[in-house]
């Protein structure tokens, strides 16, 4: 029997917290981080982190920068149901509420869970569920850096546009 969403566990040490910050710093983001809790509250930068590691899972046009609580909640709900679910991770509603209102420590806990999922994928322990063109979701191996345009060209039987997709 599958368990429901669990609240992201607390970060146990300063070293573990610094590890999460360093990991996020390695990801190119569209805007600079000044206060991680506020910067990630709308879900956009979190979507960018996921997109960096799983380009086929996230459609960035679905997420817009937000100040209103309702738009933040929409972004997080969309991430939770359309993206994180494919990674075998469903955020608990309390975590979504805490992250969207920029509660101290909340985003770090959620990022730590994401970091673990990405590590599992890199080690071959996780196969994200990818939706194909009109078909049912399928499992796919982790493919870092694969551009969506290259994947679309491959589906049409054409050649990828970039060397990364070759």
Coordinates of N, CA and C in Angstrom, one line a residue:
X1 N 0.8 -1.2 0.0 CA 0.0 0.0 0.0 C 0.9 1.2 0.0
X2 N 0.6 2.2 -0.9 CA 1.4 3.4 -1.0 C 1.1 4.4 0.1
X3 N 2.1 5.0 0.7 CA 1.9 6.0 1.7 C 1.6 7.3 1.0
X4 N 0.8 8.2 1.7 CA 0.5 9.5 1.2 C 1.7 10.4 1.3
X5 N 1.6 11.7 1.0 CA 2.7 12.6 1.1 C 3.1 12.8 2.5
X6 N 4.5 12.8 2.7 CA 5.1 13.0 4.0 C 5.7 14.4 4.0
X7 N 5.6 15.0 5.2 CA 6.3 16.3 5.4 C 7.8 16.1 5.3
X8 N 8.4 17.0 4.5 CA 9.9 16.9 4.3 C 10.6 16.9 5.7
X9 N 11.5 15.9 5.8 CA 12.2 15.8 7.1 C 13.1 17.1 7.4
X10 N 13.3 17.3 8.7 CA 14.2 18.5 9.0 C 15.6 18.2 8.6
X11 N 16.3 19.3 8.3 CA 17.8 19.2 8.0 C 18.5 19.1 9.3
X12 N 19.3 18.0 9.4 CA 19.9 17.6 10.7 C 21.2 18.5 11.1
X13 N 21.9 19.0 10.2 CA 23.1 19.7 10.6 C 23.4 20.9 9.7
X14 N 24.3 21.7 10.2 CA 24.7 22.9 9.4 C 25.4 22.4 8.1
X15 N 26.2 21.3 8.2 CA 26.9 20.8 7.1 C 25.9 20.3 6.0
X16 N 24.8 19.7 6.4 CA 23.8 19.2 5.5 C 23.1 20.5 4.8
X17 N 22.8 21.5 5.6 CA 22.2 22.7 5.1 C 23.1 23.4 4.1
X18 N 24.4 23.5 4.4 CA 25.4 24.1 3.5 C 25.5 23.3 2.2
X19 N 25.4 22.0 2.3 CA 25.4 21.1 1.1 C 24.2 21.4 0.2
X20 N 23.0 21.7 0.8 CA 21.9 22.1 0.0 C 22.1 23.4 -0.7
X21 N 22.6 24.4 0.0 CA 22.9 25.7 -0.5 C 23.9 25.6 -1.7
X22 N 25.0 24.8 -1.5 CA 26.0 24.7 -2.5 C 25.4 24.0 -3.7
X23 N 24.6 23.0 -3.5 CA 23.9 22.3 -4.7 C 23.1 23.3 -5.5
X24 N 22.3 24.1 -4.8 CA 21.4 25.1 -5.5 C 22.3 26.1 -6.2
X25 N 23.4 26.5 -5.6 CA 24.3 27.5 -6.3 C 24.9 27.0 -7.6
X26 N 25.0 25.6 -7.8 CA 25.5 25.0 -9.0 C 24.5 25.1 -10.1
X27 N 23.2 25.5 -9.9 CA 22.2 25.5 -10.9 C 22.0 26.9 -11.4
X28 N 22.1 27.1 -12.7 CA 21.8 28.4 -13.3 C 20.3 28.8 -13.1
X29 N 20.1 30.0 -12.5 CA 18.8 30.4 -12.2 C 18.5 31.8 -12.9
X30 N 17.2 32.0 -13.2 CA 16.9 33.2 -14.0 C 17.0 34.5 -13.2
X31 N 17.0 34.4 -11.9 CA 17.2 35.6 -11.1 C 18.1 35.3 -9.9
X32 N 18.8 36.3 -9.4 CA 19.7 36.1 -8.3 C 19.0 35.7 -7.0
X33 N 19.6 35.0 -6.1 CA 19.1 34.6 -4.8 C 19.6 35.7 -3.8
X34 N 18.6 36.3 -3.1 CA 19.0 37.2 -2.0 C 18.5 36.6 -0.7
X35 N 17.3 36.1 -0.7 CA 16.8 35.5 0.5 C 16.1 34.2 0.0
X36 N 16.7 33.0 0.2 CA 16.2 31.8 -0.4 C 14.8 31.5 -0.1
X37 N 14.3 31.8 1.1 CA 12.9 31.5 1.4 C 12.0 32.3 0.5
X38 N 12.2 33.6 0.4 CA 11.4 34.5 -0.4 C 11.6 34.2 -1.9
X39 N 12.8 34.0 -2.3 CA 13.1 33.8 -3.7 C 12.5 32.6 -4.3
X40 N 12.3 31.5 -3.5 CA 11.8 30.3 -4.0 C 10.3 30.2 -3.7
X41 N 9.7 31.2 -3.0 CA 8.3 31.1 -2.5 C 7.3 30.9 -3.7
X42 N 7.6 31.5 -4.9 CA 6.6 31.4 -5.9 C 6.7 30.1 -6.8
X43 N 7.7 29.3 -6.5 CA 7.9 28.0 -7.2 C 8.7 28.1 -8.5
X44 N 8.9 29.3 -9.0 CA 9.6 29.4 -10.3 C 11.0 28.9 -10.2
X45 N 11.8 29.3 -9.2 CA 13.2 28.9 -9.2 C 13.3 27.4 -8.9
X46 N 12.3 26.9 -8.1 CA 12.3 25.4 -7.8 C 12.1 24.7 -9.2
X47 N 11.1 25.2 -10.0 CA 10.9 24.6 -11.3 C 12.1 24.7 -12.2
X48 N 12.9 25.7 -12.1 CA 14.1 25.9 -12.8 C 15.2 24.8 -12.4
X49 N 15.2 24.6 -11.1 CA 16.2 23.5 -10.6 C 15.8 22.2 -11.1
X50 N 14.5 21.8 -11.1 CA 14.0 20.6 -11.6 C 14.3 20.5 -13.1
X51 N 14.0 21.6 -13.8 CA 14.2 21.7 -15.3 C 15.7 21.5 -15.6
X52 N 16.6 22.0 -14.8 CA 18.0 21.9 -15.1 C 18.4 20.4 -15.1
X53 N 17.8 19.6 -14.2 CA 18.2 18.2 -14.1 C 17.3 17.3 -14.9
X54 N 16.1 17.7 -15.1 CA 15.1 16.9 -15.9 C 14.4 17.8 -16.9
X55 N 15.1 18.2 -18.0 CA 14.5 19.1 -18.9 C 13.2 18.6 -19.6
X56 N 13.0 17.3 -19.6 CA 11.8 16.8 -20.2 C 10.6 16.8 -19.3
X57 N 10.8 17.1 -18.0 CA 9.7 17.0 -17.0 C 9.0 18.4 -16.8
X58 N 9.7 19.5 -17.1 CA 9.1 20.8 -16.7 C 8.9 21.6 -17.9
X59 N 7.7 22.1 -18.0 CA 7.4 23.1 -19.1 C 7.4 24.5 -18.4
X60 N 8.5 25.2 -18.5 CA 8.7 26.4 -17.8 C 7.6 27.5 -18.0
X61 N 6.9 27.5 -19.2 CA 5.9 28.5 -19.4 C 4.7 28.3 -18.5
X62 N 4.6 27.2 -17.8 CA 3.5 27.0 -16.8 C 3.7 27.8 -15.5
X63 N 4.9 28.4 -15.3 CA 5.2 29.0 -14.0 C 5.6 30.4 -14.2
X64 N 4.9 31.3 -13.5 CA 5.2 32.7 -13.7 C 5.5 33.3 -12.3
X65 N 6.4 34.3 -12.3 CA 6.8 34.9 -11.0 C 5.6 35.5 -10.4
X66 N 5.5 35.4 -9.1 CA 4.3 35.8 -8.4 C 4.5 36.4 -7.1
X67 N 3.7 37.4 -6.7 CA 3.7 38.0 -5.4 C 2.4 37.6 -4.7
X68 N 1.4 37.3 -5.4 CA 0.1 36.9 -4.7 C 0.2 35.5 -4.2
X69 N -0.4 35.3 -3.1 CA -0.4 33.9 -2.5 C -1.2 32.9 -3.4
X70 N -2.2 33.4 -4.1 CA -3.0 32.4 -4.9 C -2.1 32.0 -6.1
X71 N -1.4 32.9 -6.7 CA -0.5 32.4 -7.8 C 0.6 31.6 -7.4
X72 N 1.2 31.9 -6.2 CA 2.2 31.0 -5.6 C 1.7 29.6 -5.4
X73 N 0.5 29.5 -4.8 CA -0.1 28.2 -4.6 C -0.4 27.5 -5.9
X74 N -0.9 28.2 -6.9 CA -1.1 27.6 -8.2 C 0.2 27.0 -8.8
X75 N 1.3 27.8 -8.7 CA 2.6 27.3 -9.2 C 3.0 26.0 -8.5
X76 N 2.9 26.0 -7.1 CA 3.3 24.8 -6.4 C 2.4 23.6 -6.6
X77 N 1.1 23.9 -6.7 CA 0.2 22.8 -7.0 C 0.5 22.2 -8.4
X78 N 0.8 23.0 -9.4 CA 1.1 22.5 -10.7 C 2.4 21.7 -10.6
X79 N 3.4 22.2 -9.9 CA 4.7 21.4 -9.8 C 4.4 20.1 -9.1
X80 N 3.6 20.1 -8.1 CA 3.3 18.9 -7.3 C 2.6 17.9 -8.1
X81 N 1.6 18.3 -8.9 CA 0.8 17.3 -9.6 C 1.4 16.9 -11.0
X82 N 2.0 17.8 -11.6 CA 2.5 17.6 -13.0 C 4.0 17.2 -13.1
X83 N 4.8 17.5 -12.1 CA 6.2 17.3 -12.2 C 6.7 16.4 -11.1
X84 N 6.6 16.8 -9.9 CA 7.1 16.0 -8.7 C 6.5 14.6 -8.7
X85 N 5.3 14.5 -9.0 CA 4.6 13.2 -9.0 C 5.4 12.2 -9.9
X86 N 5.9 12.7 -11.0 CA 6.6 11.8 -12.0 C 8.0 11.4 -11.4
X87 N 8.4 12.1 -10.4 CA 9.7 11.7 -9.7 C 9.4 10.8 -8.5
X88 N 8.1 10.5 -8.3 CA 7.8 9.7 -7.1 C 7.8 10.4 -5.9
X89 N 7.6 11.7 -5.9 CA 7.6 12.6 -4.8 C 6.3 13.5 -4.9
X90 N 5.6 13.5 -3.8 CA 4.4 14.4 -3.7 C 4.6 15.2 -2.4
X91 N 4.6 16.5 -2.6 CA 4.8 17.4 -1.4 C 3.6 17.3 -0.6
X92 N 3.8 17.4 0.7 CA 2.7 17.5 1.7 C 2.1 18.9 1.6
X93 N 0.8 19.0 1.8 CA 0.2 20.3 1.7 C 0.8 21.3 2.7
X94 N 1.2 20.8 3.9 CA 1.9 21.7 4.9 C 3.2 22.3 4.3
X95 N 4.0 21.5 3.6 CA 5.2 21.9 3.0 C 4.9 23.0 2.0
X96 N 3.9 22.7 1.1 CA 3.5 23.7 0.1 C 3.2 25.0 0.8
X97 N 2.3 25.0 1.8 CA 1.9 26.2 2.5 C 3.1 26.9 3.1
X98 N 4.0 26.2 3.7 CA 5.2 26.8 4.4 C 6.1 27.4 3.4
X99 N 6.3 26.7 2.2 CA 7.2 27.3 1.2 C 6.6 28.5 0.6
X100 N 5.4 28.5 0.3 CA 4.7 29.6 -0.4 C 4.7 30.8 0.5
X101 N 4.6 30.6 1.8 CA 4.6 31.8 2.7 C 6.0 32.1 3.2
X102 N 7.0 31.5 2.6 CA 8.4 31.7 2.9 C 8.8 31.5 4.4
X103 N 8.2 30.4 5.0 CA 8.5 30.0 6.3 C 10.0 29.7 6.4
X104 N 10.7 30.1 7.4 CA 12.1 29.8 7.5 C 12.4 28.3 7.6
X105 N 13.3 27.9 6.7 CA 13.7 26.5 6.7 C 12.9 25.6 5.8
X106 N 11.7 26.0 5.4 CA 10.8 25.1 4.6 C 11.4 24.8 3.3
X107 N 11.9 25.8 2.5 CA 12.4 25.5 1.2 C 13.6 24.6 1.2
X108 N 14.5 24.8 2.2 CA 15.7 24.0 2.4 C 15.3 22.5 2.5
X109 N 14.3 22.2 3.4 CA 13.8 20.8 3.6 C 13.3 20.2 2.3
X110 N 12.6 21.0 1.5 CA 12.0 20.5 0.3 C 13.1 20.3 -0.8
X111 N 14.0 21.3 -0.9 CA 15.1 21.1 -1.8 C 16.0 19.9 -1.5
X112 N 16.1 19.6 -0.2 CA 16.9 18.4 0.2 C 16.2 17.2 -0.3
X113 N 14.9 17.1 -0.3 CA 14.2 15.9 -0.8 C 14.4 15.8 -2.3
X114 N 14.3 17.0 -3.0 CA 14.5 17.0 -4.4 C 16.0 16.6 -4.8
X115 N 16.9 17.1 -4.0 CA 18.3 16.7 -4.2 C 18.5 15.2 -4.1
X116 N 17.8 14.5 -3.2 CA 17.9 13.1 -3.0 C 17.3 12.4 -4.2
X117 N 16.2 12.9 -4.7 CA 15.5 12.3 -5.9 C 16.4 12.4 -7.1
X118 N 17.1 13.5 -7.3 CA 18.0 13.7 -8.4 C 19.2 12.8 -8.3
X119 N 19.7 12.7 -7.1 CA 20.8 11.7 -6.9 C 20.4 10.3 -7.2
X120 N 19.2 9.9 -6.8 CA 18.7 8.6 -7.1 C 18.6 8.4 -8.6
X121 N 18.2 9.4 -9.3 CA 18.1 9.3 -10.8 C 19.5 9.2 -11.4
X122 N 20.4 9.9 -10.9 CA 21.8 9.9 -11.5 C 22.4 8.5 -11.2
X123 N 22.1 7.9 -10.1 CA 22.6 6.6 -9.8 C 21.8 5.4 -10.4
X124 N 20.8 5.8 -11.2 CA 19.9 4.8 -11.9 C 18.9 4.1 -11.0
X125 N 18.7 4.7 -9.8 CA 17.7 4.1 -8.9 C 16.3 4.7 -9.1
X126 N 16.2 5.7 -9.9 CA 14.9 6.4 -10.2 C 14.7 6.6 -11.7
X127 N 13.6 6.2 -12.2 CA 13.3 6.4 -13.6 C 12.1 7.4 -13.7
X128 N 12.3 8.7 -13.9 CA 11.2 9.6 -14.0 C 10.2 9.2 -15.0
X129 N 8.9 9.4 -14.8 CA 7.8 9.1 -15.7 C 7.7 10.3 -16.6
X130 N 7.9 10.1 -17.9 CA 7.9 11.1 -18.9 C 6.6 10.9 -19.8
X131 N 5.9 12.0 -20.0 CA 4.8 11.9 -20.9 C 5.3 12.1 -22.4
X132 N 4.9 11.2 -23.2 CA 5.3 11.3 -24.6 C 4.2 12.0 -25.4
X133 N 4.3 12.1 -26.7 CA 3.4 12.8 -27.5 C 2.0 12.1 -27.6
X134 N 1.1 12.4 -26.7 CA -0.2 11.9 -26.7 C -0.4 10.5 -26.0
X135 N 0.7 9.9 -25.7 CA 0.6 8.5 -25.1 C 0.6 8.6 -23.6
X136 N 0.5 7.5 -23.0 CA 0.5 7.4 -21.5 C 2.0 7.7 -21.1
X137 N 2.1 8.1 -19.8 CA 3.5 8.4 -19.3 C 4.3 7.1 -19.3
X138 N 5.6 7.2 -19.6 CA 6.4 6.1 -19.6 C 7.7 6.4 -18.8
X139 N 8.3 5.3 -18.4 CA 9.5 5.5 -17.6 C 10.6 5.8 -18.6
X140 N 11.5 6.7 -18.2 CA 12.6 7.1 -19.1 C 13.9 7.2 -18.3
X141 N 15.0 6.9 -18.8 CA 16.3 7.0 -18.1 C 16.6 8.5 -17.9
X142 N 17.3 8.8 -16.9 CA 17.8 10.2 -16.6 C 18.6 10.6 -17.8
X143 N 18.2 11.8 -18.4 CA 18.9 12.3 -19.5 C 19.3 13.8 -19.3
X144 N 20.4 14.1 -18.6 CA 20.7 15.4 -18.3 C 21.0 16.2 -19.5
X145 N 20.6 17.5 -19.6 CA 20.9 18.4 -20.6 C 20.3 18.1 -22.0
X146 N 19.3 17.2 -22.1 CA 18.7 17.0 -23.4 C 17.7 18.1 -23.6
X147 N 17.8 18.7 -24.7 CA 16.9 19.8 -25.1 C 15.6 19.3 -25.6
X148 N 14.5 20.0 -25.3 CA 13.2 19.5 -25.7 C 13.1 19.6 -27.2
X149 N 13.7 20.6 -27.9 CA 13.6 20.6 -29.3 C 14.3 19.4 -30.0
X150 N 15.4 18.9 -29.4 CA 16.1 17.7 -29.9 C 15.2 16.5 -29.7
X151 N 14.5 16.4 -28.6 CA 13.6 15.3 -28.4 C 12.4 15.3 -29.4
X152 N 11.9 16.5 -29.6 CA 10.8 16.6 -30.6 C 11.2 16.2 -32.0
X153 N 12.4 16.6 -32.4 CA 13.0 16.2 -33.7 C 13.2 14.7 -33.8
X154 N 13.6 14.1 -32.7 CA 13.8 12.6 -32.7 C 12.4 11.9 -32.8
X155 N 11.4 12.5 -32.2 CA 10.1 11.8 -32.3 C 9.6 11.9 -33.7
X156 N 9.9 13.0 -34.4 CA 9.5 13.2 -35.8 C 10.4 12.4 -36.8
X157 N 11.4 11.8 -36.3 CA 12.4 11.1 -37.1 C 13.5 11.9 -37.7
X158 N 13.6 13.2 -37.2 CA 14.6 14.1 -37.8 C 15.9 14.0 -36.9
X159 N 16.8 14.9 -37.3 CA 18.1 14.9 -36.5 C 18.0 16.0 -35.4
X160 N 18.7 15.8 -34.3 CA 18.7 16.8 -33.3 C 19.3 18.1 -33.7
X161 N 18.9 19.2 -33.2 CA 19.4 20.5 -33.6 C 20.8 20.8 -32.9
X162 N 21.1 20.1 -31.8 CA 22.3 20.4 -31.1 C 23.1 19.2 -30.8
X163 N 24.4 19.3 -30.6 CA 25.3 18.2 -30.4 C 24.9 17.4 -29.1
X164 N 24.3 18.2 -28.1 CA 23.9 17.6 -26.8 C 22.9 16.5 -27.0
X165 N 22.0 16.6 -28.1 CA 21.0 15.7 -28.3 C 21.4 14.6 -29.2
X166 N 22.6 14.6 -29.7 CA 23.1 13.6 -30.7 C 23.5 12.3 -30.1

